[in-house]
């Protein structure tokens, strides 16, 4: 039987500390632990053996696969996907004998809307992942990642660009690309350091 709740599901093996917030339609599966100060949005899915610490914020429709621990300072906007066994940290210089807990000690890690993090990737604290960034499996992210960027490796480095639907973008001579699934068009900046989606009514004008 699930935990008593009118608007979300929690497996009976899940531990939900008093004071945690879980949004309507969310699902919390086997052996999860949700701490008292955690805030989980609507329509989220937490796979088996997920830990969510005090102060973690998850937006709407965040999917967390098995064996992920979200520590204090992690914020995920809507539609973020975290693959199996993704690793987060919140202290850059931990020492067992030196207490570094609580406000002022934990560094924040911020994942903007639509970010995907592949299985077994490590996200070192203090970074920001831009909208729809895509982190390859097994990568180690140590710096901010631009919106729509594809990064992988250890340390993770820029490898290209991804559409909001998760397809690699191939830019033409005019620095334009089209997602093969959605048809949405994107433009690469002149310095090739950023990508923006083009408004649907913006004409495809060749550049000199």
XYZ file of C-alpha atoms in Angstrom:
208
model
C 0.000 0.000 0.000
C 1.238 3.522 -0.742
C 1.800 6.177 1.897
C -1.407 8.079 2.680
C -1.609 10.924 0.165
C -4.380 12.352 -1.906
C -2.347 13.709 -4.792
C 0.932 11.770 -5.126
C 2.175 8.176 -4.847
C 4.935 6.959 -2.529
C 5.967 3.307 -2.260
C 5.638 1.925 1.289
C 9.417 1.484 1.567
C 9.992 5.208 0.924
C 10.854 7.430 3.895
C 9.148 10.824 3.789
C 10.299 13.097 6.597
C 7.679 15.354 8.095
C 7.759 18.737 6.404
C 8.838 17.649 2.929
C 6.773 18.975 0.038
C 5.690 16.654 -2.791
C 3.660 17.980 -5.713
C 0.506 16.603 -7.249
C 0.978 13.582 -9.492
C 4.547 12.853 -8.412
C 5.765 9.295 -7.834
C 8.319 8.223 -5.231
C 9.522 4.653 -5.643
C 11.248 1.940 -3.574
C 13.691 2.906 -0.797
C 13.695 6.653 -1.483
C 14.351 9.118 1.339
C 12.899 12.640 1.119
C 14.210 14.999 3.804
C 12.069 17.460 5.732
C 13.078 20.595 3.820
C 12.950 19.124 0.315
C 10.537 20.663 -2.196
C 9.458 18.387 -5.065
C 7.212 19.792 -7.776
C 4.285 18.293 -9.647
C 4.528 15.254 -11.934
C 8.041 14.308 -10.800
C 9.305 10.732 -10.837
C 11.929 9.511 -8.366
C 13.286 6.052 -9.130
C 14.512 3.445 -6.690
C 16.980 4.459 -3.952
C 16.903 8.232 -4.510
C 17.902 10.560 -1.657
C 16.683 14.184 -1.612
C 18.262 16.383 1.054
C 16.949 19.354 2.975
C 16.934 22.461 0.764
C 16.802 20.663 -2.583
C 14.224 22.094 -5.004
C 12.833 20.156 -7.972
C 10.527 21.831 -10.477
C 7.728 20.232 -12.467
C 8.219 16.964 -14.379
C 11.739 16.271 -13.100
C 12.767 12.660 -13.686
C 15.390 11.196 -11.349
C 16.530 7.673 -12.187
C 17.751 5.031 -9.723
C 20.557 5.572 -7.203
C 20.843 9.373 -7.328
C 21.555 11.502 -4.244
C 20.544 15.161 -4.405
C 22.357 17.121 -1.718
C 21.590 20.516 -0.211
C 22.185 23.306 -2.720
C 20.885 21.451 -5.781
C 18.083 23.153 -7.706
C 16.464 21.675 -10.831
C 14.006 23.641 -12.930
C 11.157 22.004 -14.877
C 11.709 19.007 -17.183
C 15.207 18.092 -15.953
C 16.314 14.478 -16.534
C 18.914 12.831 -14.267
C 20.149 9.443 -15.429
C 20.966 6.457 -13.200
C 23.686 6.981 -10.582
C 24.318 10.648 -11.371
C 26.544 12.148 -8.640
C 26.214 15.615 -7.106
C 28.460 17.288 -4.533
C 27.967 20.397 -2.404
C 31.390 21.027 -0.830
C 34.529 21.469 -2.937
C 37.087 20.924 -0.191
C 35.615 18.295 2.182
C 37.581 17.110 5.204
C 36.165 14.616 7.662
C 37.690 16.474 10.617
C 36.533 19.933 9.469
C 32.771 20.598 9.795
C 31.415 22.188 6.632
C 27.669 21.938 6.959
C 24.734 24.280 6.606
C 24.244 27.809 5.323
C 27.381 29.437 4.010
C 29.160 26.137 3.536
C 27.244 24.371 0.780
C 27.754 25.580 -2.773
C 24.762 25.664 -5.070
C 24.338 23.691 -8.282
C 21.637 24.963 -10.639
C 20.118 23.038 -13.545
C 17.925 25.134 -15.820
C 14.847 23.912 -17.671
C 15.198 20.803 -19.818
C 18.748 19.819 -18.815
C 19.723 16.167 -19.353
C 22.498 14.518 -17.344
C 23.559 11.058 -18.521
C 24.148 7.981 -16.387
C 27.103 7.998 -13.981
C 28.001 11.627 -14.685
C 29.417 13.721 -11.839
C 28.358 17.355 -11.372
C 30.847 19.186 -9.159
C 29.114 21.803 -7.014
C 29.071 25.491 -7.834
C 28.145 25.179 -11.513
C 25.133 26.190 -13.584
C 23.830 24.134 -16.497
C 21.948 26.223 -19.056
C 18.587 25.443 -20.639
C 18.495 22.126 -22.494
C 22.198 21.460 -21.938
C 23.104 17.798 -22.463
C 25.780 16.050 -20.369
C 27.064 12.748 -21.733
C 27.178 9.580 -19.623
C 30.207 9.236 -17.361
C 31.260 12.876 -17.692
C 32.696 15.072 -14.943
C 31.305 18.623 -15.074
C 33.528 21.205 -13.368
C 32.419 24.450 -15.087
C 29.211 26.154 -16.202
C 27.587 24.702 -19.323
C 25.891 27.015 -21.879
C 22.286 26.540 -22.948
C 21.809 23.822 -25.604
C 25.453 22.726 -25.295
C 26.515 19.093 -25.579
C 29.404 18.298 -23.222
C 31.139 15.075 -22.326
C 34.456 13.756 -21.082
C 36.444 13.993 -17.852
C 36.565 16.891 -17.432
C 33.544 17.594 -19.623
C 34.266 19.802 -22.631
C 32.028 21.308 -25.334
C 31.373 18.826 -28.137
C 28.507 20.437 -30.036
C 24.929 21.605 -29.596
C 21.585 19.890 -28.936
C 18.006 20.835 -29.699
C 15.329 20.976 -27.037
C 14.156 17.587 -28.341
C 17.592 16.069 -27.747
C 18.996 15.930 -31.289
C 22.486 17.030 -32.229
C 22.410 20.170 -34.348
C 24.294 20.534 -37.659
C 24.759 24.195 -38.562
C 24.978 25.385 -42.172
C 27.104 28.186 -43.638
C 24.585 30.716 -42.325
C 24.948 29.345 -38.783
C 21.426 27.915 -38.859
C 20.275 24.412 -37.903
C 16.921 22.615 -37.774
C 15.867 19.976 -35.268
C 14.868 16.901 -37.299
C 12.051 16.004 -34.899
C 10.436 19.314 -33.931
C 11.383 21.399 -36.971
C 12.503 24.173 -34.632
C 15.338 26.297 -36.002
C 18.422 27.439 -34.100
C 21.105 30.045 -34.706
C 24.763 29.789 -33.679
C 26.350 33.030 -32.492
C 29.145 34.613 -34.532
C 31.720 33.629 -31.902
C 30.241 30.085 -31.823
C 29.886 30.219 -28.044
C 26.094 30.241 -27.776
C 22.959 29.022 -29.526
C 19.461 30.460 -29.528
C 16.171 29.046 -30.827
C 14.665 31.182 -33.568
C 11.108 32.472 -33.183
C 8.749 30.632 -35.512
C 7.962 33.787 -37.467
C 11.601 34.785 -37.943
C 12.652 34.375 -41.549
C 15.645 32.297 -42.536
C 17.753 35.159 -43.900
C 21.177 34.335 -45.340
C 24.083 36.073 -43.622
C 26.883 37.810 -45.478
